Coordinates of C-alpha atoms in Angstrom, one line a residue:
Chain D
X945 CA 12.3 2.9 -24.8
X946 CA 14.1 4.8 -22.0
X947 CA 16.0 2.6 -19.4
X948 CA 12.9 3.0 -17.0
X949 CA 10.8 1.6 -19.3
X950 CA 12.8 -1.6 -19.7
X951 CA 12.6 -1.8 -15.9
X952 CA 9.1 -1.5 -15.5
X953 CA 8.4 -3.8 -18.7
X954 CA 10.8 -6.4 -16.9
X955 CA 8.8 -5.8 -13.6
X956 CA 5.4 -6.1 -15.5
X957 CA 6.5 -9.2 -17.2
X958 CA 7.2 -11.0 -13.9
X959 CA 4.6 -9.9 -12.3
X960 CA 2.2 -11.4 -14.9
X961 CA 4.4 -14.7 -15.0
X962 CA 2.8 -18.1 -15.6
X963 CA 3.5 -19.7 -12.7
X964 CA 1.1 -20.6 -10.4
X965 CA 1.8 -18.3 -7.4
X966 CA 1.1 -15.0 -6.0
X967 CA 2.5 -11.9 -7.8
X968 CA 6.2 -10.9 -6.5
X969 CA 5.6 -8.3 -4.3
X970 CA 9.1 -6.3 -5.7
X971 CA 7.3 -6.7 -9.0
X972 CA 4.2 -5.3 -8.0
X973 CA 6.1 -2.4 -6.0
X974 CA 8.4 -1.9 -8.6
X975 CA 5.3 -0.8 -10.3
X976 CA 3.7 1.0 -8.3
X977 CA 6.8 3.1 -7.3
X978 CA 7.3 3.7 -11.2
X979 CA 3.9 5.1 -11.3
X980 CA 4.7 7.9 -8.2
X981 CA 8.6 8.9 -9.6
X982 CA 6.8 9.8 -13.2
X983 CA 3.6 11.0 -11.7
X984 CA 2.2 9.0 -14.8
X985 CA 0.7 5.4 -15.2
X986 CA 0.5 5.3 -19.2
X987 CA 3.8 3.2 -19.7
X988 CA 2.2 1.2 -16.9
X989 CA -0.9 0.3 -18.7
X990 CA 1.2 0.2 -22.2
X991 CA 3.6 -2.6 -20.6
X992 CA 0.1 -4.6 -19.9
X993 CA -1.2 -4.5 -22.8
X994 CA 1.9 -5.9 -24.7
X995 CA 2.2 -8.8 -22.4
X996 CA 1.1 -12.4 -24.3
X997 CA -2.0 -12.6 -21.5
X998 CA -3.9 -14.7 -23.7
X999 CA -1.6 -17.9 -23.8
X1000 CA -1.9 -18.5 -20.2
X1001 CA -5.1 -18.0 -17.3
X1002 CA -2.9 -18.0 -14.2
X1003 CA -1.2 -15.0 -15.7
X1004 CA -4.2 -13.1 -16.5
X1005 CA -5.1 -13.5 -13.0
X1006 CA -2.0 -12.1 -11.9
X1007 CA -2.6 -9.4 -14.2
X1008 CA -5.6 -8.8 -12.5
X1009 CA -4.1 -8.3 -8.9
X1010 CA -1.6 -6.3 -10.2
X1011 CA -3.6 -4.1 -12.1
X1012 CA -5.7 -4.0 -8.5
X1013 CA -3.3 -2.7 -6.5
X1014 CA -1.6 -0.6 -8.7
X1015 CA -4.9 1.5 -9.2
X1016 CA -4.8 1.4 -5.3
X1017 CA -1.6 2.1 -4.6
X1018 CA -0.3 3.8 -7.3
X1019 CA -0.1 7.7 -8.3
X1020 CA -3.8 9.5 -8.7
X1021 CA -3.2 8.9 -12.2
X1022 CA -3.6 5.2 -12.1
X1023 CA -7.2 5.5 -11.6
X1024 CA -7.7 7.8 -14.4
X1025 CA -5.6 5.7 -17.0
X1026 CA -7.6 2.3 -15.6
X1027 CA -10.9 4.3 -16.2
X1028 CA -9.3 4.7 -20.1
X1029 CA -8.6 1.1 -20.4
X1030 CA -12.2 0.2 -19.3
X1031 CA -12.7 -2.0 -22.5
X1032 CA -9.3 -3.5 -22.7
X1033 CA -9.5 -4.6 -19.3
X1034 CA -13.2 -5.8 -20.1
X1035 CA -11.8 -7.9 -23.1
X1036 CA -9.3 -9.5 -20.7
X1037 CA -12.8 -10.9 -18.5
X1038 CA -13.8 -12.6 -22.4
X1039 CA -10.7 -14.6 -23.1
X1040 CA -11.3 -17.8 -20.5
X1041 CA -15.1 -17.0 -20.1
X1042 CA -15.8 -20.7 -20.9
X1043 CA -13.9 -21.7 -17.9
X1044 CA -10.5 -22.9 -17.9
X1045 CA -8.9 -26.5 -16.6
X1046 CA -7.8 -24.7 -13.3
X1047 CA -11.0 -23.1 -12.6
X1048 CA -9.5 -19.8 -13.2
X1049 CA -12.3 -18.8 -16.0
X1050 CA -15.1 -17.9 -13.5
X1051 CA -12.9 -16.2 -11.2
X1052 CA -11.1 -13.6 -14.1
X1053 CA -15.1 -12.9 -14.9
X1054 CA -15.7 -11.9 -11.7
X1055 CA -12.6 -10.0 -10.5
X1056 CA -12.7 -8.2 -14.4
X1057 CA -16.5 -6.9 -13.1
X1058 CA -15.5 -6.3 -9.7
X1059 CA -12.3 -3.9 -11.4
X1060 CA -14.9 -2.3 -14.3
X1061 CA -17.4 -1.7 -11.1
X1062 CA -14.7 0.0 -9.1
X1063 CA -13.8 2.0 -11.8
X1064 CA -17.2 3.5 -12.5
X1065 CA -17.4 4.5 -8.8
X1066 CA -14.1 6.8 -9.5
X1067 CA -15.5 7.9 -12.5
X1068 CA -18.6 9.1 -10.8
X1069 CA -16.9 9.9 -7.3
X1070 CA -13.7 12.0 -7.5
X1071 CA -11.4 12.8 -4.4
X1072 CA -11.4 8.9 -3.5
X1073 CA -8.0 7.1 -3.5
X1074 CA -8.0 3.7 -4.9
X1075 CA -7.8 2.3 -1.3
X1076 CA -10.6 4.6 0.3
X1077 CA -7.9 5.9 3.1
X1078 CA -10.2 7.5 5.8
X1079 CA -7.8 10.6 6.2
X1080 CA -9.0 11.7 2.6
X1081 CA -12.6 11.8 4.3
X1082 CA -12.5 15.6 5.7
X1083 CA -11.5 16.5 2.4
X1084 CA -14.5 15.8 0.9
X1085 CA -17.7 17.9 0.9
X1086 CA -20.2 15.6 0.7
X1087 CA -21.6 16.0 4.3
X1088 CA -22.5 19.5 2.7
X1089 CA -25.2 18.7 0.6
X1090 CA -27.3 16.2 2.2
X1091 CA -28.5 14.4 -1.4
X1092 CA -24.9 14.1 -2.9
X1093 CA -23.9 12.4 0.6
X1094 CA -26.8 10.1 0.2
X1095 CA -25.9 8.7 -2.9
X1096 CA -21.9 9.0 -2.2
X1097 CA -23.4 6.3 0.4
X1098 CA -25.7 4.2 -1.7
X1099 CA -22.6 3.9 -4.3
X1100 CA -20.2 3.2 -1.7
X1101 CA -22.5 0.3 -0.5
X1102 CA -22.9 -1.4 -4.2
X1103 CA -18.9 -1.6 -4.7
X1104 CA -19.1 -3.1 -1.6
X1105 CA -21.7 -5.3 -2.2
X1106 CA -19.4 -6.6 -5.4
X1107 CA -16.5 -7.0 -3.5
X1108 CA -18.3 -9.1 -1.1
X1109 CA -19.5 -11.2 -4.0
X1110 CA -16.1 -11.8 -5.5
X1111 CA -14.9 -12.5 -2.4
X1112 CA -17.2 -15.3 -2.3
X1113 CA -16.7 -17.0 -5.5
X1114 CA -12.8 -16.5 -4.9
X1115 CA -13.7 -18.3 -1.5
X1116 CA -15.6 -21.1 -3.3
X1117 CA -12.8 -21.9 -5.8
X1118 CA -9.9 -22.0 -3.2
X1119 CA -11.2 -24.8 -0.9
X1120 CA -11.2 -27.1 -3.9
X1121 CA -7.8 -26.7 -5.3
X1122 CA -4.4 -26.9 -4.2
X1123 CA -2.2 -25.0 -5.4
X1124 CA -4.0 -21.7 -3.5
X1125 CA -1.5 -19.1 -2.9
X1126 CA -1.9 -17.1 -5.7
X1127 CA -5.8 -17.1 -5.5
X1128 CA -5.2 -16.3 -1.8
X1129 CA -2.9 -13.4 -2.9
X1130 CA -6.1 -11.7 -4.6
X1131 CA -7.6 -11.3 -1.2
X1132 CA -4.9 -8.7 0.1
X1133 CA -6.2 -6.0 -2.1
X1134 CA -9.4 -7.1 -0.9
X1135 CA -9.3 -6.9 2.5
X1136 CA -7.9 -3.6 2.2
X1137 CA -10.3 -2.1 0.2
X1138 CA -13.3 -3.2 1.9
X1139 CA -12.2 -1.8 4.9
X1140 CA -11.4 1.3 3.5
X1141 CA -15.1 1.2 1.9
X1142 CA -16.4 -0.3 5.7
X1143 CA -14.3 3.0 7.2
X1144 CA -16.1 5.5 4.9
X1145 CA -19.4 4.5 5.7
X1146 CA -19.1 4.5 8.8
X1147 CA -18.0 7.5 9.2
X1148 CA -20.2 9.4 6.3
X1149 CA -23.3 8.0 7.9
X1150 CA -22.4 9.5 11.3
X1151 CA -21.6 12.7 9.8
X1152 CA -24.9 13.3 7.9
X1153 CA -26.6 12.2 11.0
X1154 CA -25.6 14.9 12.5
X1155 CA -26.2 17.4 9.8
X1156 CA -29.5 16.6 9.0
X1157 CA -30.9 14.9 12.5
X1158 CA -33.6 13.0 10.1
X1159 CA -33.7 9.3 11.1
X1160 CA -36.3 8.0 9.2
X1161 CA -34.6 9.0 5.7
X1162 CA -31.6 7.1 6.6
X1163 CA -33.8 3.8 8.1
X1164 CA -33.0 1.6 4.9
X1165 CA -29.2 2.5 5.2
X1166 CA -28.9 1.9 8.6
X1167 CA -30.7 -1.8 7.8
X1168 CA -28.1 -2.2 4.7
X1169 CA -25.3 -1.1 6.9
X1170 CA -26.1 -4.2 9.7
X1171 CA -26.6 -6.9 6.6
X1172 CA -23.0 -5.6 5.5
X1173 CA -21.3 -5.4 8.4
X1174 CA -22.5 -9.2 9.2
X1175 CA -20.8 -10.2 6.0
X1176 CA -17.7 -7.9 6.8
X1177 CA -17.3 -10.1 10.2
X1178 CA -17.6 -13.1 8.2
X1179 CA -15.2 -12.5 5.2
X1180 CA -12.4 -11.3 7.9
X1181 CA -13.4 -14.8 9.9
X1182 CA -12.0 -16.5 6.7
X1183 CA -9.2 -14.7 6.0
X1184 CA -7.9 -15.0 9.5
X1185 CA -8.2 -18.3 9.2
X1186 CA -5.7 -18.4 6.2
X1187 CA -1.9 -18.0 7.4
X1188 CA -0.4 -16.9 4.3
X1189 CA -2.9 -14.3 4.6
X1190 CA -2.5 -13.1 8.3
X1191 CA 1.6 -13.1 8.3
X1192 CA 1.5 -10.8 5.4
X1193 CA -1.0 -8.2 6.4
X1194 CA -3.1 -7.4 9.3
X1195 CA -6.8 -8.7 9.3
X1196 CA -9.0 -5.7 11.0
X1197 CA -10.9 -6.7 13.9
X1198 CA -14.6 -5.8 13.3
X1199 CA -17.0 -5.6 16.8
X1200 CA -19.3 -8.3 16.5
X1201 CA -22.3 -6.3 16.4
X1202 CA -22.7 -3.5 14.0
X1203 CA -21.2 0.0 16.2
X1204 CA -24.0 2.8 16.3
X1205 CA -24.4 4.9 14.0
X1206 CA -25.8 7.5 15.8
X1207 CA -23.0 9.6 17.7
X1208 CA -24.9 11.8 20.0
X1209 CA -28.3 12.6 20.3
X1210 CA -29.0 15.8 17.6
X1211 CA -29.4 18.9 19.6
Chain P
X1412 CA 36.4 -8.9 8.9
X1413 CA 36.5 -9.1 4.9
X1414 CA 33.4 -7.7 4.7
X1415 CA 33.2 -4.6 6.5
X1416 CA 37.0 -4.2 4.7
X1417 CA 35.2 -4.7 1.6
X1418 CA 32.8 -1.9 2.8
X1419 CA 35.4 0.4 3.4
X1420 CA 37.0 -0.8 0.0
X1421 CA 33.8 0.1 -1.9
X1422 CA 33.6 3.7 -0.3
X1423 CA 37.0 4.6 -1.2
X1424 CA 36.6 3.4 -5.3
X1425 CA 32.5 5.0 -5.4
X1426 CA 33.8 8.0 -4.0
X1427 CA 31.1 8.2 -1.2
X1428 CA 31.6 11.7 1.2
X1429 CA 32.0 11.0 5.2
X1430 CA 28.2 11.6 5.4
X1431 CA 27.2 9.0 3.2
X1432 CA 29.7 6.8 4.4
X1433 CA 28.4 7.1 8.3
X1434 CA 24.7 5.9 6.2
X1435 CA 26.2 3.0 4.4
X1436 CA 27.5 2.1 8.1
X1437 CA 24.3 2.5 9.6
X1438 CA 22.7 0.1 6.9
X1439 CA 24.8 -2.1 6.5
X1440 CA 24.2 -6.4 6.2
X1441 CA 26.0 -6.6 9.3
X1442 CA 23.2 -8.0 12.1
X1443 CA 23.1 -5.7 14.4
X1444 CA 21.3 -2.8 14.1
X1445 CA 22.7 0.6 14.0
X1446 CA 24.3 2.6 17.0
X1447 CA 23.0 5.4 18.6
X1448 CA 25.7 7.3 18.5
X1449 CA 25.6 6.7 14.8
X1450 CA 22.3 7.7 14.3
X1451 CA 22.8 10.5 16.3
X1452 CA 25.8 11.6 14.0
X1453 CA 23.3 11.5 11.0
X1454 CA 20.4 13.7 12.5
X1455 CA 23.1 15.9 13.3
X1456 CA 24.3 16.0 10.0
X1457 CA 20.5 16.3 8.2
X1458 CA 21.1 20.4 9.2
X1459 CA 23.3 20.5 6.9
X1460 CA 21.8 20.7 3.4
X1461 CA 24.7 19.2 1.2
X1462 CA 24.9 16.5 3.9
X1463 CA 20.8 16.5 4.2
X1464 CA 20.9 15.4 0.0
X1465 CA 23.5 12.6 0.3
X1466 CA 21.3 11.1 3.3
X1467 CA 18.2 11.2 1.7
X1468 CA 20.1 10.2 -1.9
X1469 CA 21.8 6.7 -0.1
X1470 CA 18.7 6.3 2.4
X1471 CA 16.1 6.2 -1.0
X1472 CA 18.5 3.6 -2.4
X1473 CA 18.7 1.8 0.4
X1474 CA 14.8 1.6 0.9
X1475 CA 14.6 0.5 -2.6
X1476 CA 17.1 -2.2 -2.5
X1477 CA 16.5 -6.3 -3.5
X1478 CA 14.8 -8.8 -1.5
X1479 CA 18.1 -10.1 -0.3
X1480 CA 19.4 -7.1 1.3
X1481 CA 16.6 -7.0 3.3
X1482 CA 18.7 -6.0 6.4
X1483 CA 19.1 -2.4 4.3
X1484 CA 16.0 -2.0 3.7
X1485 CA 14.7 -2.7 7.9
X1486 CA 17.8 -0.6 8.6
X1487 CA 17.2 2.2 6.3
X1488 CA 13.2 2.8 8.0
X1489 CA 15.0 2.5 11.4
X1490 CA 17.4 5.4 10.5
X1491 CA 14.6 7.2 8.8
X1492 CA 12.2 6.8 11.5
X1493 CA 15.4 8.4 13.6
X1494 CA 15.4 11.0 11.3
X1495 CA 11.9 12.0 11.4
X1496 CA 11.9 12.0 15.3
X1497 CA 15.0 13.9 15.4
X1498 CA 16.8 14.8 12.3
X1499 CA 16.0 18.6 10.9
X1500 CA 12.8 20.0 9.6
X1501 CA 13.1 18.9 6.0
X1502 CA 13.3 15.2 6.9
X1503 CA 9.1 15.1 7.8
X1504 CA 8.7 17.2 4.5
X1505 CA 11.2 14.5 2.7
X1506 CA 9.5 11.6 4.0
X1507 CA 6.2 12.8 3.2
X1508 CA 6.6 13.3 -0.1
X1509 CA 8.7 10.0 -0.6
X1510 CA 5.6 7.9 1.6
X1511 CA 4.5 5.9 -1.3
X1512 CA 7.9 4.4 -1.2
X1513 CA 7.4 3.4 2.6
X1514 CA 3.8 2.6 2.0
X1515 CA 4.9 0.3 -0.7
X1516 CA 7.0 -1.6 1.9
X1517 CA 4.3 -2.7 4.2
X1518 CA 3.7 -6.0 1.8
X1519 CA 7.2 -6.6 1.8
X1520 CA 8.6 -10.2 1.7
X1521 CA 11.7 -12.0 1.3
X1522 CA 12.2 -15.7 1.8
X1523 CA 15.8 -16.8 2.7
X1524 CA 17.7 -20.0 2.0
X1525 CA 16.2 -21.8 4.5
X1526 CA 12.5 -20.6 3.6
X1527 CA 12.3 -18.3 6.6
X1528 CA 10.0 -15.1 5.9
X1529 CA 12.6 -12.7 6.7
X1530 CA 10.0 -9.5 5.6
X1531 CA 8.0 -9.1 8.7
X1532 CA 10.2 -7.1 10.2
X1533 CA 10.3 -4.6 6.8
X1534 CA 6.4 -5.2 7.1
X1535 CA 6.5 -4.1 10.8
X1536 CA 8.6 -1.1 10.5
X1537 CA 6.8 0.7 7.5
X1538 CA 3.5 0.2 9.1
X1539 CA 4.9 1.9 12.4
X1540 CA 6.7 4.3 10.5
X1541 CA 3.6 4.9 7.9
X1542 CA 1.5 5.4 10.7
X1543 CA 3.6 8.2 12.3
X1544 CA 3.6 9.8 9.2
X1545 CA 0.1 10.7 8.7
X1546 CA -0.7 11.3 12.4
X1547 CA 0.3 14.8 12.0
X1548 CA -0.7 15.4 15.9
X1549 CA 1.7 12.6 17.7
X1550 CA 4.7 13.4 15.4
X1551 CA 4.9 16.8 16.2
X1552 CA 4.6 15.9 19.6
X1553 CA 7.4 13.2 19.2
X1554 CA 9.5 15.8 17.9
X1555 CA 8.7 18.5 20.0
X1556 CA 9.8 16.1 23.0
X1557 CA 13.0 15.2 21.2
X1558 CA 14.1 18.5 21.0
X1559 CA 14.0 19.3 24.2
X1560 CA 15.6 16.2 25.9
X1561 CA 18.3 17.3 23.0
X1562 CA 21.3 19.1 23.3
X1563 CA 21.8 22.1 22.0
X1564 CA 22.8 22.1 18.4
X1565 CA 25.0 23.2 16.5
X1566 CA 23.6 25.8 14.5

């Protein structure tokens, strides 16, 4: 092992710690930043794997969230190690499935689906970062063939159908306990990535309006769009209401009703 | 002051140049933040590419450092926020490539003694600073202004 490995093993380790609070952020950056100087995310993933994760659920949880937001803010390469590790991260959703003491069991189920779900999408959808950053958008082609775009859309819309699940059951399980902060810290990578998602979508179903000027083909994703952006407004309602939440990162503002998808009239 | 002695100590025995010496001043745990003057000195010096390396060698370090030197760190993204407004051309191209490691700053937090969150203003800066960075449109108007209000440099 090389001297950066030691670092990154010792940042991994701490990350993953059992104590009952959210991930250090230097941990989680020292990470990240590791992944970017070696253009690589290998040792990342190896460092997981050798951690004692089954001893404890609060650090399996914190696994989880790191593992999150390394995939979305590490190097490119992140994405295509986590889609490797597909089954070890699955195995990690079986070790507490009978629910734990702290109530940790359902929501390590449900953030392990929500991670393998994500995963898939990248799989399937090259040219996404792991946070959806809307500069990326011109980049992609989609808007070029009609078909693609349309299921680009309908994909985009399941992820964020199981992020808004999770959110929920994360929700559930934090008004009953206590000690809250580190189940609260899960919903920073959240909030990010649904926006990102929200951003997309927005902005893809503009653009193929205006290629393809067909408005009945695009009624039922116009319809899915308002149910989502409903539940978008709701789920940043929450988390505004959570300080932790709002000193750390900044809760997008969502227009109460859903904005119009149609730009200008097709000429 | 002991400490700023101790500074000046420090430089002598690591053997720092003038250039990265004017940085460590700039980002230094004292609380105020860095001069003008100072940070015009720097951007002066990014034309230079020896000096343009040492910069970007202390600033990285800097940007990087613990929770507890936090002053560096909201220091180091003022200076660099300078130097992208008015330091030479290679400092966009430097920061660009390096944004992860100002990206990676937006979430940062530091509790002090006394339980105070001390990483907002981190969190504030890298957002601004992040922001500017991939709005290719206002920073080259940003600089473009600079340079004119500028005097003439050097070289």
């Amino acid at each position: 092992m090389s001297r950066f490995d030691v670092d990154l093993d010792r940042a991994v380790r701490k990350a993953c710690s059992y104590e009952e609070t959210a991930p250090k952020r230097k941990h989680v950056r020292t990470c990240i930043v590791f992944t970017w100087d070696h253009k690589s995310s290998r040792a990342f993933f190896n460092a997981m794997k050798t951690q004692p994760l089954g001893e404890d659920e609060v650090s399996v949880f914190k696994a989880l969230i790191t593992i999150h937001k390394v995939l979305q803010e590490g190097h490119p390469s992140a994405i295509v190690e986590g889609i490797k590790n597909r089954e070890w991260i699955e195995s990690l959703g079986r070790i507490y499935s009978i629910g734990g003491g702290d109530g940790y069991g359902r929501i390590i189920e449900e953030y392990v689906q929500f991670l393998l779900r994500k995963l898939v999408f990248h799989r399937s959808h090259k040219g996404f970062n792991g946070t959806f950053e809307y500069e990326e958008y011109v980049s992609l082609v989609t808007t070029s063939n009609p078909d693609e775009g349309y299921e680009t859309i309908l994909d985009l819309m399941d992820l964020q159908d199981a992020l808004d699940e999770f959110s929920r059951v994360l929700f559930a399980s934090i008004s009953s306990g206590r000690k809250n902060e580190c189940k609260i810290s899960a919903l920073v990578p959240l909030v990010a990535e649904s926006y990102g998602i929200y951003k997309f979508i927005t902005s893809m179903i503009r653009a193929m309006h205006k290629q393809t000027g067909e408005d009945g083909a695009m009624e039922p994703l116009h319809e899915r769009y308002v149910s989502q952006h409903a539940r978008l407004f709701e789920f940043y309602a929450d988390c505004s209401a959570i300080k932790y939440l709002t000193s750390l990162i900044r809760i997008p503002k969502l227009p109460t009703e859903a904005p119009s998808l149609v730009d200008s009239p097709s000429p | 002051m002991s400490k700023s002695l101790m500074r000046r100590a420090k430089n002598v025995v690591n053997g720092y140049s003038t250039t990265q010496v004017l940085l460590r001043e700039a980002t230094s745990n004292d609380p105020d933040g860095p001069s003008l003057d100072l940070m015009d000195e720097i951007a002066e010096r990014s034309w230079d590419s020896v000096s343009f390396f040492e910069i970007m060698d202390m600033l990285d370090k800097r940007l990087n450092d613990k929770g507890k030197n936090w002053r560096h760190v909201a220091k180091s993204l003022t200076v660099l926020d300078y130097l992208v407004r008015c330091g030479s051309e290679h400092c966009v191209p430097w920061a660009k490539e390096n944004l992860y490691i100002i990206k990676t700053l937006r979430e940062f937090t530091h509790e002090d003694e006394t339980g105070v969150d001390q990483g907002q203003i981190v969190r504030v800066k890298a957002r601004e600073l992040t922001a500017l960075l991939q709005d290719e449109e206002r920073l080259r108007e940003e600089r473009e202004l600079k340079g004119r209000n500028r005097r003439p440099r050097r070289r």
